[in-house]
PDB file of C-alpha atoms in Angstrom:
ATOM      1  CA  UNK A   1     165.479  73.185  57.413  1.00  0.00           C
ATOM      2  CA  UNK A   2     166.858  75.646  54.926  1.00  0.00           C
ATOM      3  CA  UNK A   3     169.431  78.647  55.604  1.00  0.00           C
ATOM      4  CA  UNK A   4     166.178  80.811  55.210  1.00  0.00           C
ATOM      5  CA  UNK A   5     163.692  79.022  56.819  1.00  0.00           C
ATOM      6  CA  UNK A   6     166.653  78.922  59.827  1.00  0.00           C
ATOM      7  CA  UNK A   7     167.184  82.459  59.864  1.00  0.00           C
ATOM      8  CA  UNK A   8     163.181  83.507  59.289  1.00  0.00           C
ATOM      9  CA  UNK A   9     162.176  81.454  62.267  1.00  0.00           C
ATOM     10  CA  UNK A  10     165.321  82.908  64.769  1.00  0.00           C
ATOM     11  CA  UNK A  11     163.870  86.538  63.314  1.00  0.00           C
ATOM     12  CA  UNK A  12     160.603  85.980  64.342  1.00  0.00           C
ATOM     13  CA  UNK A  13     161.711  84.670  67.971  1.00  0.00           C
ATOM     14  CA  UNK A  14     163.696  87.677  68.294  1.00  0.00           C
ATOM     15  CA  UNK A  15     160.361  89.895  69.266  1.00  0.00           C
ATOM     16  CA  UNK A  16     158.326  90.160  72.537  1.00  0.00           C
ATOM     17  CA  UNK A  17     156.567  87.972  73.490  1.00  0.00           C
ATOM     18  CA  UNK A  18     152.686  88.745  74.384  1.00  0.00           C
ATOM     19  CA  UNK A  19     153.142  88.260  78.055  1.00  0.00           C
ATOM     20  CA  UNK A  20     156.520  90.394  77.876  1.00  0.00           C
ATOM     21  CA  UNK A  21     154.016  93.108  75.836  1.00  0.00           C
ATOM     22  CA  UNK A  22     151.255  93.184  78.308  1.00  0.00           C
ATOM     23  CA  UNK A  23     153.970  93.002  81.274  1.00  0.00           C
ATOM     24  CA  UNK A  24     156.159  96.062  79.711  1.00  0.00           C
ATOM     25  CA  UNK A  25     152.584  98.174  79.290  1.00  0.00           C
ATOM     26  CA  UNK A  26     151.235  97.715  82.455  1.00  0.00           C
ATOM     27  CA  UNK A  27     154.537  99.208  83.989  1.00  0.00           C
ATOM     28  CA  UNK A  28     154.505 101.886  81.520  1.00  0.00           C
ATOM     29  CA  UNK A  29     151.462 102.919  82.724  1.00  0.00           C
ATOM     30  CA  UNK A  30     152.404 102.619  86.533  1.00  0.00           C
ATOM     31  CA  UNK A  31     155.457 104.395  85.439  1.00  0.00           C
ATOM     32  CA  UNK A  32     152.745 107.531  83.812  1.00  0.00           C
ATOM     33  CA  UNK A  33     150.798 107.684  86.483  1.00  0.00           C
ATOM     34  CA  UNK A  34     153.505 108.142  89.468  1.00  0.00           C
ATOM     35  CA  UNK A  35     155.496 110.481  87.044  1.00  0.00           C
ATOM     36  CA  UNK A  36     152.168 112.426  87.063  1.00  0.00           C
ATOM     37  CA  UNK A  37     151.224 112.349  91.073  1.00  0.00           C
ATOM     38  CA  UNK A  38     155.151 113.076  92.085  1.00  0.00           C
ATOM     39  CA  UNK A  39     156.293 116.140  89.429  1.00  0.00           C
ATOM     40  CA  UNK A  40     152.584 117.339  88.721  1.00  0.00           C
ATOM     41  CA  UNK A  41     152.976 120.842  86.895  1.00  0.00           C
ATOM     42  CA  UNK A  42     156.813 120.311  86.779  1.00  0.00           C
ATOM     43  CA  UNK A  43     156.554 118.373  84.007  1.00  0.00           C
ATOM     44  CA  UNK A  44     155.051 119.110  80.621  1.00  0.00           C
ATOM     45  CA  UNK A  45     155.511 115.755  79.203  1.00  0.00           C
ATOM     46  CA  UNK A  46     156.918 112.253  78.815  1.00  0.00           C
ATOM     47  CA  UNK A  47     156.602 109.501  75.998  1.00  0.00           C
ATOM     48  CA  UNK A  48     158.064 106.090  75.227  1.00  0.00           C
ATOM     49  CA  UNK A  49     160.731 106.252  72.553  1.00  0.00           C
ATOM     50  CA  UNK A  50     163.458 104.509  70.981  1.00  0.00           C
ATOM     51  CA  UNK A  51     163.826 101.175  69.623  1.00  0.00           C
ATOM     52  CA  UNK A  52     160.656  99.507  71.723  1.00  0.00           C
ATOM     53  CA  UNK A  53     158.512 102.011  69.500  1.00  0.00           C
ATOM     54  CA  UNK A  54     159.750 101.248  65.902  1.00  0.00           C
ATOM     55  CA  UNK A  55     160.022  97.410  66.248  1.00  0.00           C
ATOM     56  CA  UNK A  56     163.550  96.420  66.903  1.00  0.00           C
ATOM     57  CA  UNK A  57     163.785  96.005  70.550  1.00  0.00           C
ATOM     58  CA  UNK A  58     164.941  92.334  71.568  1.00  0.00           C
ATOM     59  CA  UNK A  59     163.531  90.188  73.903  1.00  0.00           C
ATOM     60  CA  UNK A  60     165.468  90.042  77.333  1.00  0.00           C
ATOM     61  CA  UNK A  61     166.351  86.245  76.614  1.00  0.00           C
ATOM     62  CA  UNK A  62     168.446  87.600  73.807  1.00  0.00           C
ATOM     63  CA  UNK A  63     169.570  90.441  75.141  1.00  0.00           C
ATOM     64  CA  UNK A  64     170.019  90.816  78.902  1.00  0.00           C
ATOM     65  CA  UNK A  65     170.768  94.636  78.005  1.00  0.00           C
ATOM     66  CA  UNK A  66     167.480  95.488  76.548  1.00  0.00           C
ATOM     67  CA  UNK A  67     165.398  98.392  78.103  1.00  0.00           C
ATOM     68  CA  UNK A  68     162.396 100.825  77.176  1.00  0.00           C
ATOM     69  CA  UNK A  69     163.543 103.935  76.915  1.00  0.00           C
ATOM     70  CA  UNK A  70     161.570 106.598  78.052  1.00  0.00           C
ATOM     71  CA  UNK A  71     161.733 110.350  78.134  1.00  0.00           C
ATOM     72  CA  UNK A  72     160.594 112.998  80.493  1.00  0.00           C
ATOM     73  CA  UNK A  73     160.441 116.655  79.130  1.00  0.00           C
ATOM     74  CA  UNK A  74     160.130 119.157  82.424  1.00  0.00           C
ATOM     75  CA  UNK A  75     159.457 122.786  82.271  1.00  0.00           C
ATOM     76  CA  UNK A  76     162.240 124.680  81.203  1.00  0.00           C
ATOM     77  CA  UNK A  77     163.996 125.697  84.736  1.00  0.00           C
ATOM     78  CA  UNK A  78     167.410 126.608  83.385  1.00  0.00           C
ATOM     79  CA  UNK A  79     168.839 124.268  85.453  1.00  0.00           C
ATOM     80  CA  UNK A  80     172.104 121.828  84.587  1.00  0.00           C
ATOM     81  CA  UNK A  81     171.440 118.073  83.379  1.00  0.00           C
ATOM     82  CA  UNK A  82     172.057 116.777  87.218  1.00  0.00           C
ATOM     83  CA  UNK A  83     169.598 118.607  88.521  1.00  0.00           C
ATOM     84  CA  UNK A  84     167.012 116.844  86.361  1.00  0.00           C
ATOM     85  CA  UNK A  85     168.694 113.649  86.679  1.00  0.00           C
ATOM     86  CA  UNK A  86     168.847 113.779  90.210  1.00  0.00           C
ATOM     87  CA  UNK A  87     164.751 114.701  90.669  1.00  0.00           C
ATOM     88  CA  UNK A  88     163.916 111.586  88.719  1.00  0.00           C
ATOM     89  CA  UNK A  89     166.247 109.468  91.144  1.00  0.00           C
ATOM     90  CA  UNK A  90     164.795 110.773  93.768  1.00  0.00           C
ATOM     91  CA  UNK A  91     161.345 109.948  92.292  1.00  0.00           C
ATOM     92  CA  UNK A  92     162.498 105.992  91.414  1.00  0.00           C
ATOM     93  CA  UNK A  93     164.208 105.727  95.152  1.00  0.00           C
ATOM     94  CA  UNK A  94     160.762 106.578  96.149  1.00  0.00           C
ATOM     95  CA  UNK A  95     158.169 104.492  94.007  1.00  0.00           C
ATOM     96  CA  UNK A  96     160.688 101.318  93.363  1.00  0.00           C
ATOM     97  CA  UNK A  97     162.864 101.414  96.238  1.00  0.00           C
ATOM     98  CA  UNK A  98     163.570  97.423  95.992  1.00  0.00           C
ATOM     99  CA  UNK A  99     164.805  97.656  92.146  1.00  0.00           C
ATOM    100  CA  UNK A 100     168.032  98.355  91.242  1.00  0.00           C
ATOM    101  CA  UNK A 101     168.140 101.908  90.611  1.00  0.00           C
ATOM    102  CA  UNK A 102     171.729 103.844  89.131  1.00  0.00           C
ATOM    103  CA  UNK A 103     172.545 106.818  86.975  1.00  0.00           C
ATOM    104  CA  UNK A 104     174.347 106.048  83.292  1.00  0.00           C
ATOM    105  CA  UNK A 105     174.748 109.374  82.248  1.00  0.00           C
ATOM    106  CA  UNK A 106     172.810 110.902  80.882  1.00  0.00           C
ATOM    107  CA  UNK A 107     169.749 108.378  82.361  1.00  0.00           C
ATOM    108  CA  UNK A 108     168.822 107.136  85.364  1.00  0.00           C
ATOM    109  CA  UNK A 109     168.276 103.390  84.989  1.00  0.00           C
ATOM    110  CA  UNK A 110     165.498 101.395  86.742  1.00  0.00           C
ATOM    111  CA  UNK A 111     165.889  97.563  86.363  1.00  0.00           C
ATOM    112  CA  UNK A 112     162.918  96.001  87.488  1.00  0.00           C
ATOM    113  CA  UNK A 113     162.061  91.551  87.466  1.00  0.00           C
ATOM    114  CA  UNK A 114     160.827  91.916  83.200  1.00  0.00           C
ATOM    115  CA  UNK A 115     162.195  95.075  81.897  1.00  0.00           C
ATOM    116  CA  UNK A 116     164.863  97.703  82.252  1.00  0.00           C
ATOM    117  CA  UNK A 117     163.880 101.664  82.209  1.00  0.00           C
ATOM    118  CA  UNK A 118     166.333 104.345  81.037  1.00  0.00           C
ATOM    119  CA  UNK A 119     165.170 107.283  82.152  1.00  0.00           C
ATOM    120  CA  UNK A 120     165.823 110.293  80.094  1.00  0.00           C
ATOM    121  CA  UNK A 121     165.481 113.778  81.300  1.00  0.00           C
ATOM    122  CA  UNK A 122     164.524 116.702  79.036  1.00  0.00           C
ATOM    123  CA  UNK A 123     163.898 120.293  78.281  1.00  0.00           C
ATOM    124  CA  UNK A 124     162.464 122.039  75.246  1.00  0.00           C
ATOM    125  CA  UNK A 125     163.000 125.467  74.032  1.00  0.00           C
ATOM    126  CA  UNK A 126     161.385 127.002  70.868  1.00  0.00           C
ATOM    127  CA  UNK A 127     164.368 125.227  68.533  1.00  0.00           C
ATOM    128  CA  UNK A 128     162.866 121.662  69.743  1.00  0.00           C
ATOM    129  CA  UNK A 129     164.263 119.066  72.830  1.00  0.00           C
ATOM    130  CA  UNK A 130     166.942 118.633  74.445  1.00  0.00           C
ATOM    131  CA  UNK A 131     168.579 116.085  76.304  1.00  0.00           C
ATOM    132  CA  UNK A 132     171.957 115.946  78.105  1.00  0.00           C
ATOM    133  CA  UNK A 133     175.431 115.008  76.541  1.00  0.00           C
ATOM    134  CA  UNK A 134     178.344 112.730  78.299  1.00  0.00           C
ATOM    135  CA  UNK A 135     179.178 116.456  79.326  1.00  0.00           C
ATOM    136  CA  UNK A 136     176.541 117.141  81.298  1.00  0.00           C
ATOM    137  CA  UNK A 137     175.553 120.086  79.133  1.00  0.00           C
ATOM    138  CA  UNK A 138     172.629 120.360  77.077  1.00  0.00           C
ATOM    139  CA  UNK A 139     171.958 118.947  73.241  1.00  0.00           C
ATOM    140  CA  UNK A 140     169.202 118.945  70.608  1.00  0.00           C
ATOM    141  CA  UNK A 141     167.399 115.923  70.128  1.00  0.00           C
ATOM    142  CA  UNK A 142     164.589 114.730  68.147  1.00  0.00           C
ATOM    143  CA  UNK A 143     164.053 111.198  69.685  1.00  0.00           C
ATOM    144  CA  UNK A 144     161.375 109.595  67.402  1.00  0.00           C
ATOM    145  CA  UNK A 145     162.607 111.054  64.163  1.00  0.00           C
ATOM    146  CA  UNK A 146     164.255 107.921  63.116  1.00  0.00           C
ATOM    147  CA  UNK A 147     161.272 106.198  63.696  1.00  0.00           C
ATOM    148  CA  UNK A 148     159.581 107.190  59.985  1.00  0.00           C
ATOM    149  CA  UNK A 149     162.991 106.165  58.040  1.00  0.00           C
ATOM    150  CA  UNK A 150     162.857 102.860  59.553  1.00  0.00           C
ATOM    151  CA  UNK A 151     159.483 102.458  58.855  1.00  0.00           C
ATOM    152  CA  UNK A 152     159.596 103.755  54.942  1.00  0.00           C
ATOM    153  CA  UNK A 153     162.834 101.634  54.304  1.00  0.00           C
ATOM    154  CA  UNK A 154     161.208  98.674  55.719  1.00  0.00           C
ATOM    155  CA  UNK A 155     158.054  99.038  53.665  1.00  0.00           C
ATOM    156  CA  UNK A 156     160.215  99.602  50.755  1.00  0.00           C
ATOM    157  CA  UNK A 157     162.186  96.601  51.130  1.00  0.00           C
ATOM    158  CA  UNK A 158     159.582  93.641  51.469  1.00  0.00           C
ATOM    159  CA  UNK A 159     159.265  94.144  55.264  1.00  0.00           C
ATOM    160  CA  UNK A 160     162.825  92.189  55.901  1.00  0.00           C
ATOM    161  CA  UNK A 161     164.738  95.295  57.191  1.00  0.00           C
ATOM    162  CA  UNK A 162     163.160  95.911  60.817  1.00  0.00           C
ATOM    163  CA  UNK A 163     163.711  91.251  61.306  1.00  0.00           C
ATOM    164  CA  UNK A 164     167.094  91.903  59.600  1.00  0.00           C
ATOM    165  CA  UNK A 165     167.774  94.550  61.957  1.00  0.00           C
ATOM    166  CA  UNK A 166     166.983  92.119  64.766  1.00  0.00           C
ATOM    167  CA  UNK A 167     169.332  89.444  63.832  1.00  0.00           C
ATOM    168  CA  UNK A 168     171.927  91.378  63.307  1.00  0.00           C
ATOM    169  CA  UNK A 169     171.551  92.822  66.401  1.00  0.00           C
ATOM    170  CA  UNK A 170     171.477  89.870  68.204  1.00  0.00           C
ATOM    171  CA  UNK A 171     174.436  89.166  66.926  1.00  0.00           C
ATOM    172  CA  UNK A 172     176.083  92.083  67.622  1.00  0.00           C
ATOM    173  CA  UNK A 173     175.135  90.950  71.598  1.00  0.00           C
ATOM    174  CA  UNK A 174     176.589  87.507  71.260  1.00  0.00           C
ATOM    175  CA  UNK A 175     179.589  88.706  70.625  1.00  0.00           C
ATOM    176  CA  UNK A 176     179.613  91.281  73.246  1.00  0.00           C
ATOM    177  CA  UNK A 177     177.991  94.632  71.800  1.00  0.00           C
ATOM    178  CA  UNK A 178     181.087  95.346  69.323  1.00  0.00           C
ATOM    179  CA  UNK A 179     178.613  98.364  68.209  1.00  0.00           C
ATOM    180  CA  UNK A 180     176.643 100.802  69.341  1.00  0.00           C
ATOM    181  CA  UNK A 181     172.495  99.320  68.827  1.00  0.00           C
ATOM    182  CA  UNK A 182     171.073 102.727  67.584  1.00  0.00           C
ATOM    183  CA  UNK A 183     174.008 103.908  65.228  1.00  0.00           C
ATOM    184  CA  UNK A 184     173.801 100.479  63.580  1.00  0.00           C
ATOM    185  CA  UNK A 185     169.657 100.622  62.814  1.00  0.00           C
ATOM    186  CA  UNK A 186     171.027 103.814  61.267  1.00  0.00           C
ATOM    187  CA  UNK A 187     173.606 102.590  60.113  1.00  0.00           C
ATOM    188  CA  UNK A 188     171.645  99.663  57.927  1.00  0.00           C
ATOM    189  CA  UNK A 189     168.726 101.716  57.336  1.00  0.00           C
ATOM    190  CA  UNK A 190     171.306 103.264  54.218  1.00  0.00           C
ATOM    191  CA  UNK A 191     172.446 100.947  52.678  1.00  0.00           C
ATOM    192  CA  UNK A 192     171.496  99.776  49.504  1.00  0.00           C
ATOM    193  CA  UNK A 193     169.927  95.997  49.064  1.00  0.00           C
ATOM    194  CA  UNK A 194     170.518  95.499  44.778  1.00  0.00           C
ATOM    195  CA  UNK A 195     168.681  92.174  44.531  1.00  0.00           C
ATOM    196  CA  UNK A 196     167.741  91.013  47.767  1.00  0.00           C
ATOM    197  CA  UNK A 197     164.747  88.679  47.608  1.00  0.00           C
ATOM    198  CA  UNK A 198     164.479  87.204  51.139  1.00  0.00           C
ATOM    199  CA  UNK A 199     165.744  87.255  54.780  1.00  0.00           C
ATOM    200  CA  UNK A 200     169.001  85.190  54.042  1.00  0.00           C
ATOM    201  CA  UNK A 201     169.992  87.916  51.355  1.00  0.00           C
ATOM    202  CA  UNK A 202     169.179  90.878  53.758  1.00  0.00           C
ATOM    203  CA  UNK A 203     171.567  89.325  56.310  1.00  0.00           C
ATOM    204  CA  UNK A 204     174.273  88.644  54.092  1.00  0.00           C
ATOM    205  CA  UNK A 205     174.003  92.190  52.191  1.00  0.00           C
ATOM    206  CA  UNK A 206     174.461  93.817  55.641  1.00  0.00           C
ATOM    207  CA  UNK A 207     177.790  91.596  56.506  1.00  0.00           C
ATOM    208  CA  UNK A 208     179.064  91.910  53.154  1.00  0.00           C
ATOM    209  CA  UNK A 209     179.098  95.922  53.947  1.00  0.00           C
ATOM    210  CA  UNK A 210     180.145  95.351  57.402  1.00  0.00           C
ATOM    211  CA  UNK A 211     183.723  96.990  57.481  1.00  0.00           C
ATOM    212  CA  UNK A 212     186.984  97.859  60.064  1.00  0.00           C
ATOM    213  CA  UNK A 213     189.341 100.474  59.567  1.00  0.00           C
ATOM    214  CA  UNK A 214     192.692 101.127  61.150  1.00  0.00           C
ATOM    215  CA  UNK A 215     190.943 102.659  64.798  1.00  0.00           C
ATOM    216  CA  UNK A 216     188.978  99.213  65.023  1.00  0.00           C
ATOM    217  CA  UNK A 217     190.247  97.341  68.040  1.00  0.00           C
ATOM    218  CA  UNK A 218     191.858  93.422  67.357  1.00  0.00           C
ATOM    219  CA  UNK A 219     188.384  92.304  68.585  1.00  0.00           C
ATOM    220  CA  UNK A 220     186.124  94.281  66.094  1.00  0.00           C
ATOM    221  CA  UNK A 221     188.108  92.936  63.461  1.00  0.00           C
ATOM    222  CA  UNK A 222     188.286  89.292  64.507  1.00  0.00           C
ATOM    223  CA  UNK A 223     184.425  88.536  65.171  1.00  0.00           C
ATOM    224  CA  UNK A 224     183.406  91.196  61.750  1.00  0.00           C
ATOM    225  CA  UNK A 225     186.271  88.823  59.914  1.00  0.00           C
ATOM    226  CA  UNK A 226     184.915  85.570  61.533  1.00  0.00           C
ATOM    227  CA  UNK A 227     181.184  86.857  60.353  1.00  0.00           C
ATOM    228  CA  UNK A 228     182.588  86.973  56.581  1.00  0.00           C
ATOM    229  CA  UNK A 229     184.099  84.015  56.710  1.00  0.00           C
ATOM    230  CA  UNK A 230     181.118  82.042  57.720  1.00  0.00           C
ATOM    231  CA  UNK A 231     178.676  83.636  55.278  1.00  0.00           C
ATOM    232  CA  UNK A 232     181.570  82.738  52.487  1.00  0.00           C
ATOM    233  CA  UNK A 233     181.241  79.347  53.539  1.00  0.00           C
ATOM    234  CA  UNK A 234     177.511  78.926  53.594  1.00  0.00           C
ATOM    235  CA  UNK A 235     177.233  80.310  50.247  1.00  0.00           C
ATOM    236  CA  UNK A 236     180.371  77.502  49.481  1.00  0.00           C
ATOM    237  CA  UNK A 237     177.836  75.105  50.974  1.00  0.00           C
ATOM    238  CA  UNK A 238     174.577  75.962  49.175  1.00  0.00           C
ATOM    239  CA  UNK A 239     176.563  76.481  45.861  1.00  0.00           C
ATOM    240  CA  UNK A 240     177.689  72.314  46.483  1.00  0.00           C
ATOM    241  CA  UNK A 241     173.839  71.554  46.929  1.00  0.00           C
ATOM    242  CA  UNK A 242     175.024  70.897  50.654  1.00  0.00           C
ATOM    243  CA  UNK A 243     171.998  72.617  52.618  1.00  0.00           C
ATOM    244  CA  UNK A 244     172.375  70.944  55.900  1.00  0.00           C
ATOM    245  CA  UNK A 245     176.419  71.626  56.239  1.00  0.00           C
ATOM    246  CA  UNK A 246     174.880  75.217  55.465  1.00  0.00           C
ATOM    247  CA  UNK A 247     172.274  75.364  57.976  1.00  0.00           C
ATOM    248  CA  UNK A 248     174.818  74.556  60.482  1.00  0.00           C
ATOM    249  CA  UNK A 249     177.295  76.869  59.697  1.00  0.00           C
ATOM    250  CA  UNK A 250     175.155  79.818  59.194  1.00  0.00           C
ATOM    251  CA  UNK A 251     174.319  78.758  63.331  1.00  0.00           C
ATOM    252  CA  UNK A 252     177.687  79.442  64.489  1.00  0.00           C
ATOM    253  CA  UNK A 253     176.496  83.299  63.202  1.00  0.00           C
ATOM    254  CA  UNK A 254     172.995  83.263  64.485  1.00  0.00           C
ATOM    255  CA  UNK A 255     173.391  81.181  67.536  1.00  0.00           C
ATOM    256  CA  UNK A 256     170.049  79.205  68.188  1.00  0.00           C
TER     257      UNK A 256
END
């Protein structure tokens, strides 16, 4: 097996499985349907969002942290954040009293056997939605408009950005979540790929831009500088017509 056929199959392992799919929809749809008996009127709407709609989530066996992220818009009362926050705990403690139900600002988080929920609260006004801040104050959000980029950049680059995206996330949560998921999609979605032909090239673009700066904890810079040093030595490998020494050091990166 080469360094690309290694990395192409770990890609395409790193996405939902069908009975994860039909398991995650039929709670999404238990999920509608008591939203809709318990707030009625209250609410004017709620949608999935985030990265379980454009393609990037993970699969829970690679990423105990995953979650569907969902949103809940409620007619505008004028109230604070908490209020909101503390309805739809009241709601969970009702409907899924044996999960494990807690508040990570600004969501309330229902972990149930397959999936995790994060529950976000929201209001619109005629500027658009909004969502609450670490403050527990109010902030504009348009939840789904990443959703598009992603989807243009990926077309535009062969259709390797959104299994790119998944590797290097993955390894971003084998080394403990050195960065946050969402601002590193974004963060990939602009850079520039000169040359990149196939999903070993993709990878190694994105670590070759990967970069620390004087406010980057010891850590950070250890596993980022442990990254480049194994890419450096695969491409050593593959330039000595050594593809199996490569193969195995590219899996001390992507971990099989």
């Amino acid at each position: 097996m080469s360094v690309i056929t290694y990395l192409q199959k770990r890609s395409s392992n790193a996405v939902l499985s069908s009975s994860e799919n039909v398991s995650i929809k039929t709670s999404i749809a238990t999920l509608q349907t008591r939203l809709n008996n318990y707030f009625g009127n209250n609410v004017k709407n709620h949608f999935q969002f985030g990265s379980s709609t454009r393609g990037t989530i993970l699969p829970r066996s690679m990423d105990s942290h995953s979650d569907i992220d969902y949103m809940i818009v409620f007619y505008n009362g004028n109230y604070t954040p908490q209020t909101y926050l503390n309805n739809l705990r009241t709601f969970v403690e009702k409907y899924y009293s044996k999960s494990e139900i807690r508040q990570s600002h600004p969501t309330i988080v229902l972990e149930l056997n397959h999936i995790k929920f994060d529950l976000v609260p929201a209001i619109e006004d005629t500027w658009g939605l909004k969502i609450p801040n670490l403050s527990n104050n109010w902030q504009y959000t348009n939840p789904n408009d990443f959703n598009n980029s992603l989807t243009i950049k990926n077309t535009n680059e062969k259709s390797l950005i959104k299994p790119t995206i998944r590797l290097v996330k993955y390894w971003n949560t084998t080394n403990g979540y050195l960065y946050n998921s969402f601002e590193l999609e974004k963060w990939i979605i602009n850079l520039y790929f000169w040359s990149c032909a196939n999903q070993r090239d993709y990878l190694f673009a994105i670590f070759d831009n990967l970069s620390t700066n004087y406010n980057s904890s010891q850590n950070l810079k250890n596993k980022v500088d442990r990254a480049k040093k194994i890419i450096a030595q695969v491409r050593e490998y593959e330039k000595k017509d050594m593809p199996y020494m490569a193969e195995d050091e590219i899996k001390k990166l992507i971990t099989e």
